[in-house]
């Protein structure tokens, strides 16, 4: 929930369906319009954040062991990446 709530502040759009109760998933798909998701993936890995790209979207699997600092690092990287 934290990642999805904060994603727009980094220019990311949440693609995952989360509108109805019971439809949330532990996997979150994100897009940043106009930016190649593979570029974001590469920059995240440089920063020690592991994300993947699936179907043209950034795929994140936040877990209860993911810290707020790790989510912030992902968002900081995504914020800096431009096309």
Tab-separated table of N, CA and C in Angstrom:
chain	number	residue	atom	x	y	z
A	1	UNK	N	0.825	-1.197	0.000
A	1	UNK	CA	0.000	0.000	0.000
A	1	UNK	C	0.867	1.258	0.000
A	2	UNK	N	1.938	1.244	0.801
A	2	UNK	CA	2.824	2.401	0.880
A	2	UNK	C	3.418	2.715	-0.492
A	3	UNK	N	3.926	1.701	-1.174
A	3	UNK	CA	4.500	1.908	-2.506
A	3	UNK	C	3.458	2.494	-3.450
A	4	UNK	N	2.284	1.937	-3.470
A	4	UNK	CA	1.237	2.398	-4.386
A	4	UNK	C	0.786	3.819	-4.067
A	5	UNK	N	0.746	4.157	-2.807
A	5	UNK	CA	0.340	5.513	-2.422
A	5	UNK	C	1.396	6.543	-2.786
A	6	UNK	N	2.665	6.162	-2.689
A	6	UNK	CA	3.757	7.108	-2.924
A	6	UNK	C	4.251	7.137	-4.368
A	7	UNK	N	3.899	6.146	-5.173
A	7	UNK	CA	4.385	6.040	-6.549
A	7	UNK	C	4.135	7.301	-7.392
A	8	UNK	N	2.950	7.907	-7.332
A	8	UNK	CA	2.726	9.098	-8.154
A	8	UNK	C	3.706	10.241	-7.872
A	9	UNK	N	4.233	10.311	-6.664
A	9	UNK	CA	5.186	11.374	-6.338
A	9	UNK	C	6.491	11.221	-7.118
A	10	UNK	N	6.735	10.025	-7.670
A	10	UNK	CA	7.930	9.769	-8.465
A	10	UNK	C	7.597	9.700	-9.952
A	11	UNK	N	6.372	10.088	-10.299
A	11	UNK	CA	5.956	10.061	-11.702
A	11	UNK	C	5.520	8.690	-12.181
A	12	UNK	N	5.324	7.781	-11.249
A	12	UNK	CA	4.930	6.420	-11.606
A	12	UNK	C	3.420	6.256	-11.532
A	13	UNK	N	2.919	5.456	-12.444
A	13	UNK	CA	1.503	5.106	-12.435
A	13	UNK	C	1.375	3.653	-12.004
A	14	UNK	N	0.465	3.386	-11.109
A	14	UNK	CA	0.220	2.021	-10.651
A	14	UNK	C	-0.694	1.353	-11.663
A	15	UNK	N	-0.204	0.290	-12.277
A	15	UNK	CA	-0.988	-0.434	-13.265
A	15	UNK	C	-1.819	-1.533	-12.613
A	16	UNK	N	-1.365	-2.026	-11.482
A	16	UNK	CA	-2.032	-3.125	-10.789
A	16	UNK	C	-3.448	-2.741	-10.373
A	17	UNK	N	-4.328	-3.701	-10.466
A	17	UNK	CA	-5.708	-3.488	-10.048
A	17	UNK	C	-5.769	-3.528	-8.524
A	18	UNK	N	-6.272	-2.484	-7.929
A	18	UNK	CA	-6.336	-2.415	-6.469
A	18	UNK	C	-7.618	-1.739	-6.004
A	19	UNK	N	-8.551	-1.521	-6.894
A	19	UNK	CA	-9.715	-0.706	-6.587
A	19	UNK	C	-10.728	-1.375	-5.661
A	20	UNK	N	-10.895	-2.671	-5.795
A	20	UNK	CA	-11.937	-3.339	-5.028
A	20	UNK	C	-11.331	-4.165	-3.894
A	21	UNK	N	-12.045	-4.285	-2.797
A	21	UNK	CA	-11.544	-5.119	-1.690
A	21	UNK	C	-11.244	-6.539	-2.173
A	22	UNK	N	-10.137	-7.076	-1.711
A	22	UNK	CA	-9.766	-8.434	-2.078
A	22	UNK	C	-9.031	-8.555	-3.396
A	23	UNK	N	-8.742	-7.435	-4.067
A	23	UNK	CA	-8.072	-7.509	-5.370
A	23	UNK	C	-6.611	-7.100	-5.304
A	24	UNK	N	-6.116	-6.799	-4.121
A	24	UNK	CA	-4.719	-6.411	-3.990
A	24	UNK	C	-3.829	-7.640	-4.145
A	25	UNK	N	-2.630	-7.391	-4.669
A	25	UNK	CA	-1.674	-8.448	-4.870
A	25	UNK	C	-0.344	-8.046	-4.259
A	26	UNK	N	0.496	-9.021	-3.958
A	26	UNK	CA	1.832	-8.743	-3.469
A	26	UNK	C	2.765	-8.310	-4.578
A	27	UNK	N	2.294	-8.363	-5.810
A	27	UNK	CA	3.075	-7.913	-6.960
A	27	UNK	C	2.448	-6.632	-7.468
A	28	UNK	N	3.296	-5.621	-7.679
A	28	UNK	CA	2.815	-4.329	-8.137
A	28	UNK	C	3.467	-4.014	-9.480
A	29	UNK	N	2.666	-3.639	-10.459
A	29	UNK	CA	3.175	-3.239	-11.764
A	29	UNK	C	3.080	-1.720	-11.873
A	30	UNK	N	4.179	-1.122	-12.312
A	30	UNK	CA	4.263	0.330	-12.411
A	30	UNK	C	4.724	0.744	-13.802
A	31	UNK	N	4.301	1.910	-14.236
A	31	UNK	CA	4.798	2.492	-15.474
A	31	UNK	C	5.183	3.937	-15.210
A	32	UNK	N	6.118	4.424	-16.010
A	32	UNK	CA	6.462	5.844	-15.988
A	32	UNK	C	6.347	6.303	-17.435
A	33	UNK	N	5.272	7.023	-17.754
A	33	UNK	CA	5.020	7.406	-19.137
A	33	UNK	C	6.239	8.070	-19.785
A	34	UNK	N	6.552	7.577	-20.987
A	34	UNK	CA	7.651	8.151	-21.748
A	34	UNK	C	9.030	7.646	-21.362
A	35	UNK	N	9.111	6.739	-20.392
A	35	UNK	CA	10.403	6.233	-19.925
A	35	UNK	C	10.445	4.722	-20.121
A	36	UNK	N	11.536	4.239	-20.716
A	36	UNK	CA	11.732	2.813	-20.924
A	36	UNK	C	11.888	2.128	-19.568
A	37	UNK	N	11.042	1.174	-19.258
A	37	UNK	CA	11.131	0.509	-17.951
A	37	UNK	C	12.467	-0.205	-17.737
A	38	UNK	N	13.123	-0.620	-18.807
A	38	UNK	CA	14.428	-1.282	-18.663
A	38	UNK	C	15.483	-0.303	-18.160
A	39	UNK	N	15.326	0.970	-18.490
A	39	UNK	CA	16.236	1.994	-17.979
A	39	UNK	C	16.039	2.147	-16.464
A	40	UNK	N	14.799	2.172	-16.032
A	40	UNK	CA	14.522	2.256	-14.593
A	40	UNK	C	15.057	1.014	-13.889
A	41	UNK	N	14.859	-0.151	-14.491
A	41	UNK	CA	15.367	-1.388	-13.908
A	41	UNK	C	16.883	-1.319	-13.736
A	42	UNK	N	17.602	-0.884	-14.751
A	42	UNK	CA	19.064	-0.807	-14.683
A	42	UNK	C	19.513	0.156	-13.589
A	43	UNK	N	18.868	1.314	-13.502
A	43	UNK	CA	19.236	2.301	-12.482
A	43	UNK	C	18.900	1.789	-11.079
A	44	UNK	N	17.791	1.078	-10.952
A	44	UNK	CA	17.435	0.500	-9.653
A	44	UNK	C	18.484	-0.513	-9.221
A	45	UNK	N	18.897	-1.357	-10.128
A	45	UNK	CA	19.896	-2.377	-9.780
A	45	UNK	C	21.210	-1.727	-9.366
A	46	UNK	N	21.585	-0.634	-10.048
A	46	UNK	CA	22.795	0.107	-9.651
A	46	UNK	C	22.671	0.604	-8.205
A	47	UNK	N	21.443	0.924	-7.805
A	47	UNK	CA	21.186	1.439	-6.449
A	47	UNK	C	20.887	0.322	-5.450
A	48	UNK	N	20.982	-0.929	-5.902
A	48	UNK	CA	20.747	-2.049	-4.997
A	48	UNK	C	19.291	-2.401	-4.789
A	49	UNK	N	18.443	-1.978	-5.712
A	49	UNK	CA	17.015	-2.276	-5.634
A	49	UNK	C	16.678	-3.248	-6.765
A	50	UNK	N	16.144	-4.378	-6.414
A	50	UNK	CA	15.834	-5.391	-7.417
A	50	UNK	C	14.381	-5.259	-7.861
A	51	UNK	N	14.217	-4.948	-9.127
A	51	UNK	CA	12.907	-4.928	-9.778
A	51	UNK	C	13.074	-5.676	-11.098
A	52	UNK	N	11.990	-6.051	-11.701
A	52	UNK	CA	12.034	-6.715	-12.997
A	52	UNK	C	11.133	-5.974	-13.961
A	53	UNK	N	11.265	-6.321	-15.222
A	53	UNK	CA	10.390	-5.755	-16.240
A	53	UNK	C	9.606	-6.902	-16.854
A	54	UNK	N	8.305	-6.765	-16.851
A	54	UNK	CA	7.411	-7.744	-17.449
A	54	UNK	C	6.370	-6.994	-18.254
A	55	UNK	N	6.187	-7.409	-19.479
A	55	UNK	CA	5.164	-6.854	-20.366
A	55	UNK	C	5.269	-5.324	-20.426
A	56	UNK	N	6.478	-4.813	-20.455
A	56	UNK	CA	6.676	-3.376	-20.581
A	56	UNK	C	6.397	-2.574	-19.328
A	57	UNK	N	6.356	-3.249	-18.191
A	57	UNK	CA	6.086	-2.564	-16.925
A	57	UNK	C	7.135	-2.958	-15.889
A	58	UNK	N	7.348	-2.079	-14.939
A	58	UNK	CA	8.234	-2.371	-13.829
A	58	UNK	C	7.455	-3.259	-12.862
A	59	UNK	N	8.034	-4.380	-12.513
A	59	UNK	CA	7.378	-5.332	-11.615
A	59	UNK	C	8.110	-5.317	-10.281
A	60	UNK	N	7.372	-4.998	-9.240
A	60	UNK	CA	7.927	-4.905	-7.896
A	60	UNK	C	7.172	-5.887	-7.011
A	61	UNK	N	7.912	-6.570	-6.165
A	61	UNK	CA	7.292	-7.516	-5.230
A	61	UNK	C	7.622	-7.103	-3.800
A	62	UNK	N	7.020	-6.016	-3.332
A	62	UNK	CA	7.303	-5.621	-1.951
A	62	UNK	C	6.770	-6.684	-0.997
A	63	UNK	N	7.481	-6.876	0.063
A	63	UNK	CA	7.162	-7.928	1.018
A	63	UNK	C	7.212	-7.324	2.416
A	64	UNK	N	6.745	-8.035	3.370
A	64	UNK	CA	6.774	-7.520	4.739
A	64	UNK	C	8.201	-7.250	5.203
A	65	UNK	N	9.176	-7.871	4.546
A	65	UNK	CA	10.572	-7.637	4.910
A	65	UNK	C	11.179	-6.450	4.151
A	66	UNK	N	10.447	-5.897	3.188
A	66	UNK	CA	10.911	-4.701	2.477
A	66	UNK	C	10.757	-3.520	3.420
A	67	UNK	N	11.808	-2.739	3.532
A	67	UNK	CA	11.756	-1.608	4.456
A	67	UNK	C	11.246	-0.355	3.760
A	68	UNK	N	10.810	0.587	4.559
A	68	UNK	CA	10.385	1.878	4.027
A	68	UNK	C	11.542	2.540	3.285
A	69	UNK	N	12.761	2.373	3.794
A	69	UNK	CA	13.946	2.954	3.142
A	69	UNK	C	14.164	2.348	1.759
A	70	UNK	N	13.898	1.064	1.602
A	70	UNK	CA	14.051	0.431	0.286
A	70	UNK	C	13.011	0.949	-0.703
A	71	UNK	N	11.800	1.118	-0.242
A	71	UNK	CA	10.753	1.681	-1.104
A	71	UNK	C	11.122	3.111	-1.486
A	72	UNK	N	11.613	3.868	-0.536
A	72	UNK	CA	12.034	5.250	-0.814
A	72	UNK	C	13.158	5.271	-1.837
A	73	UNK	N	14.107	4.342	-1.723
A	73	UNK	CA	15.219	4.282	-2.679
A	73	UNK	C	14.688	3.992	-4.083
A	74	UNK	N	13.763	3.064	-4.214
A	74	UNK	CA	13.143	2.773	-5.505
A	74	UNK	C	12.490	4.028	-6.073
A	75	UNK	N	11.715	4.718	-5.258
A	75	UNK	CA	11.021	5.916	-5.725
A	75	UNK	C	11.996	7.029	-6.076
A	76	UNK	N	13.066	7.173	-5.313
A	76	UNK	CA	14.081	8.187	-5.621
A	76	UNK	C	14.732	7.907	-6.966
A	77	UNK	N	15.057	6.651	-7.226
A	77	UNK	CA	15.659	6.284	-8.510
A	77	UNK	C	14.675	6.571	-9.639
A	78	UNK	N	13.439	6.125	-9.489
A	78	UNK	CA	12.431	6.330	-10.531
A	78	UNK	C	12.203	7.819	-10.788
A	79	UNK	N	12.232	8.603	-9.747
A	79	UNK	CA	12.036	10.053	-9.869
A	79	UNK	C	13.128	10.683	-10.742
A	80	UNK	N	14.355	10.197	-10.609
A	80	UNK	CA	15.495	10.768	-11.321
A	80	UNK	C	15.584	10.324	-12.786
A	81	UNK	N	15.046	9.165	-13.127
A	81	UNK	CA	15.168	8.631	-14.474
A	81	UNK	C	14.240	9.381	-15.416
A	82	UNK	N	14.826	9.861	-16.466
A	82	UNK	CA	14.064	10.578	-17.518
A	82	UNK	C	14.336	9.901	-18.856
A	83	UNK	N	13.443	10.109	-19.795
A	83	UNK	CA	13.611	9.482	-21.115
A	83	UNK	C	14.777	10.084	-21.864
